Amino acid sequence: MIRIIKKIILSALSILGISFLIWMVLLLNPNLSYANQTQIENVTVFHNNKLEKGTESIIRNALSIIKNSEIFDKNLEIQLCLNDDKIYPNLHPFAGATAYAFLNKTVIYASKPSFRNNYAEFTWEINNHEVRKWNLTSLLAHEFTHNVQHNHNPKYYIKSTLGNQNWKLEGHAEYIARQFKNDVKLKFKIQKYLTEENKEHVGIPVFKLQDGTIQSLSYFKYALVVQYLMEEKKLNFDEICKLEIVLDDLYKEMIDWSKK
């Protein structure tokens, strides 16, 4: 009886081990899931369907934006996985949002990208199924910046994001993606945030931009704090990551500074 139990346990462990190995191979090698791949500068696009008109220009624009980050590495090779595949976008255990990033990979997830019109459209239950749109160039630039962050300091990136959201990384990614760097508009944007914060919101709080797409209110806040730290306190990316001051205290400090 004991031998039979041991055999069952060993068989189960073997199946789990093989399953884990297959999952890892598929996750790390998107070329096994997609029929096509297209190289655009240092981005490899994995896709099943024919690429939409405008895809190349949007990816090039997103790359141009992230090159403004102090931690950008010109040798970084990014893999962009579109969600025209039923398997790959769902392989990551923490897959979520309109798109997500891990290692050197950016994956379009719960949204419908339109490269022709430069937006990613989505309707989520949490937002009462309200139709919302992200600016696709900014979305890709945001996720690409996460790839840059991981490449720059993988230990910190993995340790600080394992099952959690790191406001410093999200704020820096949004700061770069929205091209806030040195725009001399920080005080104006702080007032914008304070105004939008007091409005009623459906689901996840957002506000609309001039092009009809939306901006996440929380990411906007994180980006403003990062801009304040980088441009007024003169901290670099690594110094911000090492800060032990909580977000609320830094936010209050920024608000007090804006009133001067």
Tab-separated table of N, CA and C in Angstrom, residues 13-169:
chain	number	residue	atom	x	y	z
A	13	LEU	N	4.064	14.380	-8.880
A	13	LEU	CA	5.165	15.347	-8.896
A	13	LEU	C	5.797	15.429	-10.276
A	14	SER	N	5.912	14.291	-10.934
A	14	SER	CA	6.492	14.266	-12.280
A	14	SER	C	5.620	15.044	-13.256
A	15	ILE	N	4.306	14.843	-13.153
A	15	ILE	CA	3.373	15.555	-14.039
A	15	ILE	C	3.434	17.059	-13.780
A	16	LEU	N	3.473	17.417	-12.475
A	16	LEU	CA	3.567	18.836	-12.122
A	16	LEU	C	4.874	19.440	-12.640
A	17	GLY	N	5.962	18.693	-12.484
A	17	GLY	CA	7.264	19.171	-12.945
A	17	GLY	C	7.305	19.370	-14.447
A	18	ILE	N	6.754	18.415	-15.183
A	18	ILE	CA	6.721	18.517	-16.649
A	18	ILE	C	5.821	19.680	-17.081
A	19	SER	N	4.676	19.822	-16.391
A	19	SER	CA	3.747	20.907	-16.707
A	19	SER	C	4.401	22.265	-16.465
A	20	PHE	N	5.118	22.371	-15.348
A	20	PHE	CA	5.817	23.623	-15.023
A	20	PHE	C	6.880	23.936	-16.067
A	21	LEU	N	7.618	22.915	-16.486
A	21	LEU	CA	8.664	23.092	-17.489
A	21	LEU	C	8.071	23.564	-18.819
A	22	ILE	N	6.956	22.967	-19.232
A	22	ILE	CA	6.287	23.365	-20.479
A	22	ILE	C	5.806	24.808	-20.383
A	23	TRP	N	5.217	25.146	-19.213
A	23	TRP	CA	4.734	26.525	-18.998
A	23	TRP	C	5.874	27.536	-19.097
A	24	MET	N	7.002	27.225	-18.472
A	24	MET	CA	8.149	28.125	-18.494
A	24	MET	C	8.686	28.312	-19.904
A	25	VAL	N	8.788	27.224	-20.647
A	25	VAL	CA	9.286	27.291	-22.020
A	25	VAL	C	8.381	28.160	-22.883
A	26	LEU	N	7.071	27.976	-22.740
A	26	LEU	CA	6.118	28.766	-23.520
A	26	LEU	C	6.155	30.235	-23.121
A	27	LEU	N	6.226	30.500	-21.811
A	27	LEU	CA	6.230	31.881	-21.317
A	27	LEU	C	7.454	32.649	-21.787
A	28	LEU	N	8.592	31.990	-21.768
A	28	LEU	CA	9.848	32.667	-22.117
A	28	LEU	C	10.129	32.682	-23.614
A	29	ASN	N	9.344	31.935	-24.385
A	29	ASN	CA	9.567	31.856	-25.828
A	29	ASN	C	8.268	32.100	-26.595
A	30	PRO	N	7.849	33.352	-26.720
A	30	PRO	CA	6.595	33.655	-27.409
A	30	PRO	C	6.565	33.212	-28.868
A	31	ASN	N	7.729	33.002	-29.454
A	31	ASN	CA	7.780	32.553	-30.846
A	31	ASN	C	7.128	31.176	-31.021
A	32	LEU	N	6.995	30.421	-29.915
A	32	LEU	CA	6.358	29.104	-29.987
A	32	LEU	C	4.837	29.209	-30.056
A	33	SER	N	4.308	30.371	-29.665
A	33	SER	CA	2.848	30.557	-29.640
A	33	SER	C	2.320	31.316	-30.845
A	34	TYR	N	3.151	32.171	-31.425
A	34	TYR	CA	2.694	33.041	-32.508
A	34	TYR	C	3.179	32.561	-33.871
A	35	ALA	N	2.372	32.834	-34.879
A	35	ALA	CA	2.703	32.409	-36.248
A	35	ALA	C	3.724	33.337	-36.896
A	36	ASN	N	3.725	34.614	-36.473
A	36	ASN	CA	4.575	35.602	-37.146
A	36	ASN	C	5.347	36.453	-36.149
A	37	GLN	N	6.466	36.972	-36.590
A	37	GLN	CA	7.204	37.964	-35.821
A	37	GLN	C	7.821	38.986	-36.768
A	38	THR	N	7.743	40.259	-36.359
A	38	THR	CA	8.216	41.367	-37.186
A	38	THR	C	9.158	42.227	-36.368
A	39	GLN	N	10.313	42.539	-36.935
A	39	GLN	CA	11.300	43.352	-36.236
A	39	GLN	C	11.121	44.819	-36.578
A	40	ILE	N	10.972	45.666	-35.556
A	40	ILE	CA	10.882	47.117	-35.720
A	40	ILE	C	11.898	47.734	-34.773
A	41	GLU	N	13.019	48.189	-35.329
A	41	GLU	CA	14.159	48.644	-34.530
A	41	GLU	C	14.530	47.537	-33.540
A	42	ASN	N	14.552	47.854	-32.209
A	42	ASN	CA	14.927	46.810	-31.261
A	42	ASN	C	13.711	46.188	-30.572
A	43	VAL	N	12.561	46.231	-31.255
A	43	VAL	CA	11.347	45.584	-30.769
A	43	VAL	C	10.948	44.465	-31.732
A	44	THR	N	10.778	43.267	-31.191
A	44	THR	CA	10.266	42.148	-31.976
A	44	THR	C	8.785	42.002	-31.661
A	45	VAL	N	7.944	42.165	-32.677
A	45	VAL	CA	6.497	42.060	-32.499
A	45	VAL	C	6.056	40.645	-32.835
A	46	PHE	N	5.408	39.984	-31.884
A	46	PHE	CA	4.869	38.649	-32.112
A	46	PHE	C	3.371	38.782	-32.375
A	47	HIS	N	2.904	38.180	-33.485
A	47	HIS	CA	1.503	38.347	-33.879
A	47	HIS	C	1.075	37.174	-34.741
A	48	ASN	N	-0.233	36.946	-34.773
A	48	ASN	CA	-0.800	35.925	-35.646
A	48	ASN	C	-1.420	36.549	-36.889
A	49	ASN	N	-2.139	37.641	-36.696
A	49	ASN	CA	-2.778	38.333	-37.812
A	49	ASN	C	-1.813	39.314	-38.465
A	50	LYS	N	-2.166	39.769	-39.629
A	50	LYS	CA	-1.360	40.772	-40.334
A	50	LYS	C	-1.336	42.052	-39.518
A	51	LEU	N	-0.169	42.678	-39.409
A	51	LEU	CA	-0.053	43.907	-38.643
A	51	LEU	C	-0.881	45.027	-39.269
A	52	GLU	N	-1.566	45.748	-38.428
A	52	GLU	CA	-2.418	46.842	-38.879
A	52	GLU	C	-1.577	48.022	-39.366
A	53	LYS	N	-2.113	48.773	-40.281
A	53	LYS	CA	-1.442	49.981	-40.758
A	53	LYS	C	-1.243	50.937	-39.586
A	54	GLY	N	-0.061	51.475	-39.448
A	54	GLY	CA	0.241	52.386	-38.355
A	54	GLY	C	1.011	51.744	-37.218
A	55	THR	N	1.126	50.420	-37.243
A	55	THR	CA	1.816	49.706	-36.165
A	55	THR	C	3.273	50.146	-36.039
A	56	GLU	N	3.954	50.192	-37.166
A	56	GLU	CA	5.375	50.529	-37.128
A	56	GLU	C	5.618	51.936	-36.590
A	57	SER	N	4.831	52.909	-37.045
A	57	SER	CA	5.055	54.292	-36.616
A	57	SER	C	4.777	54.461	-35.118
A	58	ILE	N	3.758	53.790	-34.603
A	58	ILE	CA	3.439	53.903	-33.181
A	58	ILE	C	4.536	53.277	-32.332
A	59	ILE	N	5.048	52.130	-32.744
A	59	ILE	CA	6.124	51.484	-31.989
A	59	ILE	C	7.385	52.337	-32.023
A	60	ARG	N	7.687	52.902	-33.182
A	60	ARG	CA	8.856	53.782	-33.285
A	60	ARG	C	8.692	55.019	-32.394
A	61	ASN	N	7.485	55.573	-32.343
A	61	ASN	CA	7.231	56.740	-31.500
A	61	ASN	C	7.370	56.389	-30.016
A	62	ALA	N	6.875	55.208	-29.644
A	62	ALA	CA	6.998	54.767	-28.253
A	62	ALA	C	8.470	54.583	-27.878
A	63	LEU	N	9.250	54.026	-28.791
A	63	LEU	CA	10.684	53.860	-28.553
A	63	LEU	C	11.378	55.210	-28.415
A	64	SER	N	10.980	56.150	-29.253
A	64	SER	CA	11.563	57.487	-29.194
A	64	SER	C	11.308	58.134	-27.840
A	65	ILE	N	10.132	57.884	-27.272
A	65	ILE	CA	9.766	58.451	-25.979
A	65	ILE	C	10.617	57.857	-24.859
A	66	ILE	N	10.774	56.534	-24.829
A	66	ILE	CA	11.484	55.913	-23.712
A	66	ILE	C	12.982	56.182	-23.747
A	67	LYS	N	13.484	56.619	-24.876
A	67	LYS	CA	14.906	56.950	-24.967
A	67	LYS	C	15.251	58.170	-24.111
A	68	ASN	N	14.214	58.906	-23.653
A	68	ASN	CA	14.437	60.065	-22.791
A	68	ASN	C	14.684	59.677	-21.338
A	69	SER	N	14.522	58.402	-21.034
A	69	SER	CA	14.781	57.951	-19.668
A	69	SER	C	16.280	57.826	-19.433
A	70	GLU	N	16.729	58.255	-18.281
A	70	GLU	CA	18.159	58.202	-17.944
A	70	GLU	C	18.681	56.775	-17.861
A	71	ILE	N	17.785	55.812	-17.677
A	71	ILE	CA	18.223	54.416	-17.528
A	71	ILE	C	18.019	53.605	-18.809
A	72	PHE	N	17.651	54.264	-19.898
A	72	PHE	CA	17.447	53.559	-21.167
A	72	PHE	C	18.755	52.937	-21.649
A	73	ASP	N	18.659	51.708	-22.101
A	73	ASP	CA	19.820	50.974	-22.625
A	73	ASP	C	19.544	50.673	-24.099
A	74	LYS	N	20.347	51.233	-24.972
A	74	LYS	CA	20.135	51.064	-26.408
A	74	LYS	C	20.286	49.616	-26.861
A	75	ASN	N	20.901	48.784	-26.025
A	75	ASN	CA	21.093	47.375	-26.386
A	75	ASN	C	19.945	46.477	-25.939
A	76	LEU	N	18.972	47.042	-25.235
A	76	LEU	CA	17.845	46.245	-24.765
A	76	LEU	C	16.960	45.811	-25.933
A	77	GLU	N	16.694	44.526	-26.019
A	77	GLU	CA	15.789	43.981	-27.032
A	77	GLU	C	14.439	43.689	-26.371
A	78	ILE	N	13.394	44.338	-26.853
A	78	ILE	CA	12.062	44.199	-26.274
A	78	ILE	C	11.203	43.293	-27.154
A	79	GLN	N	10.409	42.458	-26.519
A	79	GLN	CA	9.472	41.603	-27.239
A	79	GLN	C	8.050	42.079	-26.957
A	80	LEU	N	7.334	42.481	-28.006
A	80	LEU	CA	5.952	42.938	-27.887
A	80	LEU	C	5.020	41.839	-28.385
A	81	CYS	N	4.164	41.349	-27.486
A	81	CYS	CA	3.248	40.253	-27.820
A	81	CYS	C	1.821	40.782	-27.923
A	82	LEU	N	1.230	40.704	-29.105
A	82	LEU	CA	-0.135	41.186	-29.297
A	82	LEU	C	-1.117	40.148	-28.759
A	83	ASN	N	-2.344	40.581	-28.521
A	83	ASN	CA	-3.326	39.652	-27.950
A	83	ASN	C	-4.236	39.040	-29.015
A	84	ASP	N	-3.675	38.769	-30.195
A	84	ASP	CA	-4.411	38.017	-31.214
A	84	ASP	C	-4.103	36.516	-31.103
A	85	ASP	N	-3.531	36.138	-29.949
A	85	ASP	CA	-3.290	34.729	-29.645
A	85	ASP	C	-4.083	34.376	-28.386
A	86	LYS	N	-4.744	33.239	-28.375
A	86	LYS	CA	-5.622	32.869	-27.261
A	86	LYS	C	-4.856	32.353	-26.046
A	87	ILE	N	-3.619	31.910	-26.265
A	87	ILE	CA	-2.880	31.271	-25.169
A	87	ILE	C	-1.875	32.206	-24.504
A	88	TYR	N	-0.963	32.779	-25.272
A	88	TYR	CA	0.189	33.451	-24.678
A	88	TYR	C	-0.159	34.574	-23.705
A	89	PRO	N	-1.038	35.517	-24.036
A	89	PRO	CA	-1.312	36.614	-23.088
A	89	PRO	C	-1.828	36.152	-21.733
A	90	ASN	N	-2.360	34.932	-21.658
A	90	ASN	CA	-2.918	34.414	-20.410
A	90	ASN	C	-1.953	33.534	-19.620
A	91	LEU	N	-0.741	33.364	-20.101
A	91	LEU	CA	0.212	32.473	-19.443
A	91	LEU	C	0.766	33.038	-18.141
A	92	HIS	N	0.915	34.364	-18.079
A	92	HIS	CA	1.527	34.956	-16.885
A	92	HIS	C	0.542	34.919	-15.722
A	93	PRO	N	0.981	34.477	-14.537
A	93	PRO	CA	0.069	34.358	-13.386
A	93	PRO	C	-0.494	35.696	-12.906
A	94	PHE	N	0.201	36.805	-13.199
A	94	PHE	CA	-0.279	38.111	-12.779
A	94	PHE	C	-0.752	38.942	-13.978
A	95	ALA	N	-1.166	38.272	-15.046
A	95	ALA	CA	-1.667	38.978	-16.231
A	95	ALA	C	-2.870	39.828	-15.851
A	96	GLY	N	-2.889	41.063	-16.337
A	96	GLY	CA	-4.007	41.945	-16.018
A	96	GLY	C	-3.873	43.272	-16.726
A	97	ALA	N	-4.904	44.104	-16.611
A	97	ALA	CA	-4.960	45.455	-17.168
A	97	ALA	C	-4.969	45.438	-18.704
A	98	THR	N	-4.890	46.610	-19.285
A	98	THR	CA	-4.925	46.718	-20.744
A	98	THR	C	-3.681	46.080	-21.358
A	99	ALA	N	-2.575	46.174	-20.631
A	99	ALA	CA	-1.306	45.563	-21.059
A	99	ALA	C	-0.451	45.375	-19.820
A	100	TYR	N	0.526	44.492	-19.904
A	100	TYR	CA	1.421	44.290	-18.773
A	100	TYR	C	2.827	43.995	-19.291
A	101	ALA	N	3.801	44.132	-18.399
A	101	ALA	CA	5.197	43.911	-18.787
A	101	ALA	C	5.891	43.013	-17.775
A	102	PHE	N	6.806	42.196	-18.238
A	102	PHE	CA	7.678	41.414	-17.370
A	102	PHE	C	8.943	41.096	-18.162
A	103	LEU	N	10.050	41.004	-17.443
A	103	LEU	CA	11.359	40.794	-18.085
A	103	LEU	C	11.525	41.787	-19.237
A	104	ASN	N	11.795	41.290	-20.437
A	104	ASN	CA	11.928	42.172	-21.603
A	104	ASN	C	10.681	42.097	-22.487
A	105	LYS	N	9.577	41.685	-21.925
A	105	LYS	CA	8.351	41.450	-22.703
A	105	LYS	C	7.236	42.412	-22.313
A	106	THR	N	6.542	42.933	-23.319
A	106	THR	CA	5.324	43.710	-23.124
A	106	THR	C	4.205	42.956	-23.819
A	107	VAL	N	3.096	42.757	-23.096
A	107	VAL	CA	2.000	41.946	-23.617
A	107	VAL	C	0.700	42.748	-23.614
A	108	ILE	N	0.065	42.882	-24.762
A	108	ILE	CA	-1.263	43.496	-24.828
A	108	ILE	C	-2.252	42.491	-24.243
A	109	TYR	N	-3.108	42.954	-23.334
A	109	TYR	CA	-3.969	42.003	-22.640
A	109	TYR	C	-5.459	42.355	-22.790
A	110	ALA	N	-6.067	42.929	-21.760
A	110	ALA	CA	-7.523	43.133	-21.759
A	110	ALA	C	-7.924	44.435	-22.439
A	111	SER	N	-7.623	44.535	-23.709
A	111	SER	CA	-7.987	45.713	-24.500
A	111	SER	C	-7.921	45.358	-25.984
A	112	LYS	N	-8.518	46.198	-26.793
A	112	LYS	CA	-8.487	45.994	-28.234
A	112	LYS	C	-7.687	47.127	-28.869
A	113	PRO	N	-6.432	46.849	-29.250
A	113	PRO	CA	-5.604	47.926	-29.806
A	113	PRO	C	-6.002	48.288	-31.234
A	114	SER	N	-5.970	49.575	-31.521
A	114	SER	CA	-6.181	50.071	-32.878
A	114	SER	C	-4.963	50.914	-33.238
A	115	PHE	N	-4.017	50.303	-33.926
A	115	PHE	CA	-2.807	51.027	-34.316
A	115	PHE	C	-3.126	52.104	-35.349
A	116	ARG	N	-4.145	51.854	-36.126
A	116	ARG	CA	-4.546	52.832	-37.143
A	116	ARG	C	-5.012	54.140	-36.491
A	117	ASN	N	-5.715	54.018	-35.352
A	117	ASN	CA	-6.271	55.191	-34.682
A	117	ASN	C	-5.538	55.575	-33.403
A	118	ASN	N	-4.494	54.831	-33.069
A	118	ASN	CA	-3.652	55.124	-31.916
A	118	ASN	C	-4.407	55.098	-30.582
A	119	TYR	N	-5.178	54.051	-30.358
A	119	TYR	CA	-5.780	53.868	-29.039
A	119	TYR	C	-5.991	52.388	-28.763
A	120	ALA	N	-6.119	52.080	-27.474
A	120	ALA	CA	-6.468	50.725	-27.035
A	120	ALA	C	-7.788	50.846	-26.284
A	121	GLU	N	-8.818	50.234	-26.804
A	121	GLU	CA	-10.168	50.367	-26.236
A	121	GLU	C	-10.462	49.199	-25.305
A	122	PHE	N	-11.164	49.469	-24.212
A	122	PHE	CA	-11.510	48.400	-23.279
A	122	PHE	C	-12.794	48.740	-22.520
A	123	THR	N	-13.508	47.701	-22.129
A	123	THR	CA	-14.698	47.833	-21.285
A	123	THR	C	-14.599	46.790	-20.178
A	124	TRP	N	-14.517	47.256	-18.936
A	124	TRP	CA	-14.368	46.364	-17.793
A	124	TRP	C	-15.575	46.458	-16.876
A	125	GLU	N	-15.905	45.361	-16.245
A	125	GLU	CA	-17.047	45.321	-15.317
A	125	GLU	C	-16.867	46.309	-14.175
A	126	ILE	N	-15.629	46.447	-13.679
A	126	ILE	CA	-15.368	47.332	-12.552
A	126	ILE	C	-15.692	48.787	-12.886
A	127	ASN	N	-15.669	49.126	-14.178
A	127	ASN	CA	-15.993	50.477	-14.632
A	127	ASN	C	-17.426	50.572	-15.148
A	128	ASN	N	-18.262	49.631	-14.720
A	128	ASN	CA	-19.662	49.591	-15.152
A	128	ASN	C	-19.755	49.460	-16.665
A	129	HIS	N	-18.783	48.754	-17.246
A	129	HIS	CA	-18.719	48.485	-18.686
A	129	HIS	C	-18.655	49.774	-19.524
A	130	GLU	N	-18.151	50.815	-18.927
A	130	GLU	CA	-17.951	52.078	-19.644
A	130	GLU	C	-16.840	51.892	-20.683
A	131	VAL	N	-17.050	52.383	-21.899
A	131	VAL	CA	-16.028	52.279	-22.948
A	131	VAL	C	-14.933	53.308	-22.681
A	132	ARG	N	-13.721	52.822	-22.540
A	132	ARG	CA	-12.589	53.710	-22.284
A	132	ARG	C	-11.478	53.438	-23.291
A	133	LYS	N	-10.639	54.443	-23.498
A	133	LYS	CA	-9.548	54.305	-24.457
A	133	LYS	C	-8.255	54.867	-23.864
A	134	TRP	N	-7.188	54.089	-24.000
A	134	TRP	CA	-5.844	54.566	-23.686
A	134	TRP	C	-5.192	55.049	-24.977
A	135	ASN	N	-4.383	56.073	-24.904
A	135	ASN	CA	-3.526	56.433	-26.021
A	135	ASN	C	-2.528	55.293	-26.198
A	136	LEU	N	-2.522	54.663	-27.359
A	136	LEU	CA	-1.729	53.444	-27.556
A	136	LEU	C	-0.229	53.717	-27.500
A	137	THR	N	0.208	54.846	-28.039
A	137	THR	CA	1.634	55.185	-27.984
A	137	THR	C	2.095	55.318	-26.538
A	138	SER	N	1.298	56.016	-25.726
A	138	SER	CA	1.640	56.190	-24.311
A	138	SER	C	1.585	54.867	-23.560
A	139	LEU	N	0.600	54.039	-23.897
A	139	LEU	CA	0.473	52.734	-23.249
A	139	LEU	C	1.706	51.878	-23.504
A	140	LEU	N	2.126	51.818	-24.768
A	140	LEU	CA	3.315	51.031	-25.100
A	140	LEU	C	4.570	51.627	-24.467
A	141	ALA	N	4.677	52.949	-24.489
A	141	ALA	CA	5.840	53.602	-23.881
A	141	ALA	C	5.895	53.310	-22.381
A	142	HIS	N	4.743	53.274	-21.732
A	142	HIS	CA	4.677	52.963	-20.298
A	142	HIS	C	5.186	51.547	-20.034
A	143	GLU	N	4.679	50.588	-20.794
A	143	GLU	CA	5.097	49.197	-20.577
A	143	GLU	C	6.540	48.971	-21.001
A	144	PHE	N	6.965	49.614	-22.087
A	144	PHE	CA	8.371	49.514	-22.506
A	144	PHE	C	9.301	50.059	-21.408
A	145	THR	N	8.840	51.125	-20.721
A	145	THR	CA	9.658	51.682	-19.647
A	145	THR	C	9.811	50.679	-18.517
A	146	HIS	N	8.776	49.881	-18.267
A	146	HIS	CA	8.916	48.814	-17.275
A	146	HIS	C	9.981	47.809	-17.715
A	147	ASN	N	10.038	47.504	-19.007
A	147	ASN	CA	11.091	46.621	-19.519
A	147	ASN	C	12.463	47.247	-19.280
A	148	VAL	N	12.557	48.555	-19.482
A	148	VAL	CA	13.810	49.279	-19.246
A	148	VAL	C	14.184	49.226	-17.765
A	149	GLN	N	13.186	49.415	-16.889
A	149	GLN	CA	13.434	49.364	-15.444
A	149	GLN	C	13.949	47.988	-15.020
A	150	HIS	N	13.323	46.950	-15.543
A	150	HIS	CA	13.759	45.590	-15.199
A	150	HIS	C	15.183	45.347	-15.685
A	151	ASN	N	15.466	45.791	-16.869
A	151	ASN	CA	16.808	45.619	-17.434
A	151	ASN	C	17.850	46.363	-16.605
A	152	HIS	N	17.471	47.526	-16.079
A	152	HIS	CA	18.397	48.357	-15.311
A	152	HIS	C	18.705	47.759	-13.943
A	153	ASN	N	17.664	47.255	-13.268
A	153	ASN	CA	17.867	46.701	-11.929
A	153	ASN	C	16.862	45.577	-11.695
A	154	PRO	N	17.125	44.390	-12.270
A	154	PRO	CA	16.169	43.285	-12.177
A	154	PRO	C	15.875	42.837	-10.753
A	155	LYS	N	16.867	42.859	-9.884
A	155	LYS	CA	16.664	42.415	-8.501
A	155	LYS	C	15.631	43.293	-7.807
A	156	TYR	N	15.795	44.601	-7.909
A	156	TYR	CA	14.854	45.523	-7.268
A	156	TYR	C	13.482	45.413	-7.912
A	157	TYR	N	13.448	45.330	-9.232
A	157	TYR	CA	12.173	45.287	-9.947
A	157	TYR	C	11.354	44.070	-9.523
A	158	ILE	N	11.971	42.910	-9.553
A	158	ILE	CA	11.242	41.682	-9.224
A	158	ILE	C	10.832	41.662	-7.749
A	159	LYS	N	11.752	42.022	-6.876
A	159	LYS	CA	11.487	41.987	-5.440
A	159	LYS	C	10.366	42.944	-5.047
A	160	SER	N	10.310	44.113	-5.668
A	160	SER	CA	9.344	45.143	-5.262
A	160	SER	C	7.998	45.033	-5.971
A	161	THR	N	7.891	44.167	-6.971
A	161	THR	CA	6.628	44.056	-7.714
A	161	THR	C	5.979	42.682	-7.595
A	162	LEU	N	6.591	41.782	-6.855
A	162	LEU	CA	6.063	40.424	-6.742
A	162	LEU	C	4.712	40.447	-6.022
A	163	GLY	N	3.651	40.452	-6.809
A	163	GLY	CA	2.304	40.483	-6.258
A	163	GLY	C	1.871	41.834	-5.752
A	164	ASN	N	2.692	42.860	-5.947
A	164	ASN	CA	2.386	44.209	-5.472
A	164	ASN	C	2.588	45.234	-6.573
A	165	GLN	N	2.025	46.431	-6.340
A	165	GLN	CA	2.258	47.545	-7.256
A	165	GLN	C	3.249	48.496	-6.606
A	166	ASN	N	4.301	48.827	-7.309
A	166	ASN	CA	5.317	49.753	-6.810
A	166	ASN	C	5.048	51.124	-7.417
A	167	TRP	N	4.617	52.084	-6.599
A	167	TRP	CA	4.242	53.405	-7.116
A	167	TRP	C	5.433	54.125	-7.755
A	168	LYS	N	6.633	53.842	-7.279
A	168	LYS	CA	7.823	54.488	-7.839
A	168	LYS	C	8.039	54.053	-9.292
A	169	LEU	N	7.892	52.746	-9.546
A	169	LEU	CA	8.067	52.229	-10.899
A	169	LEU	C	6.927	52.686	-11.804
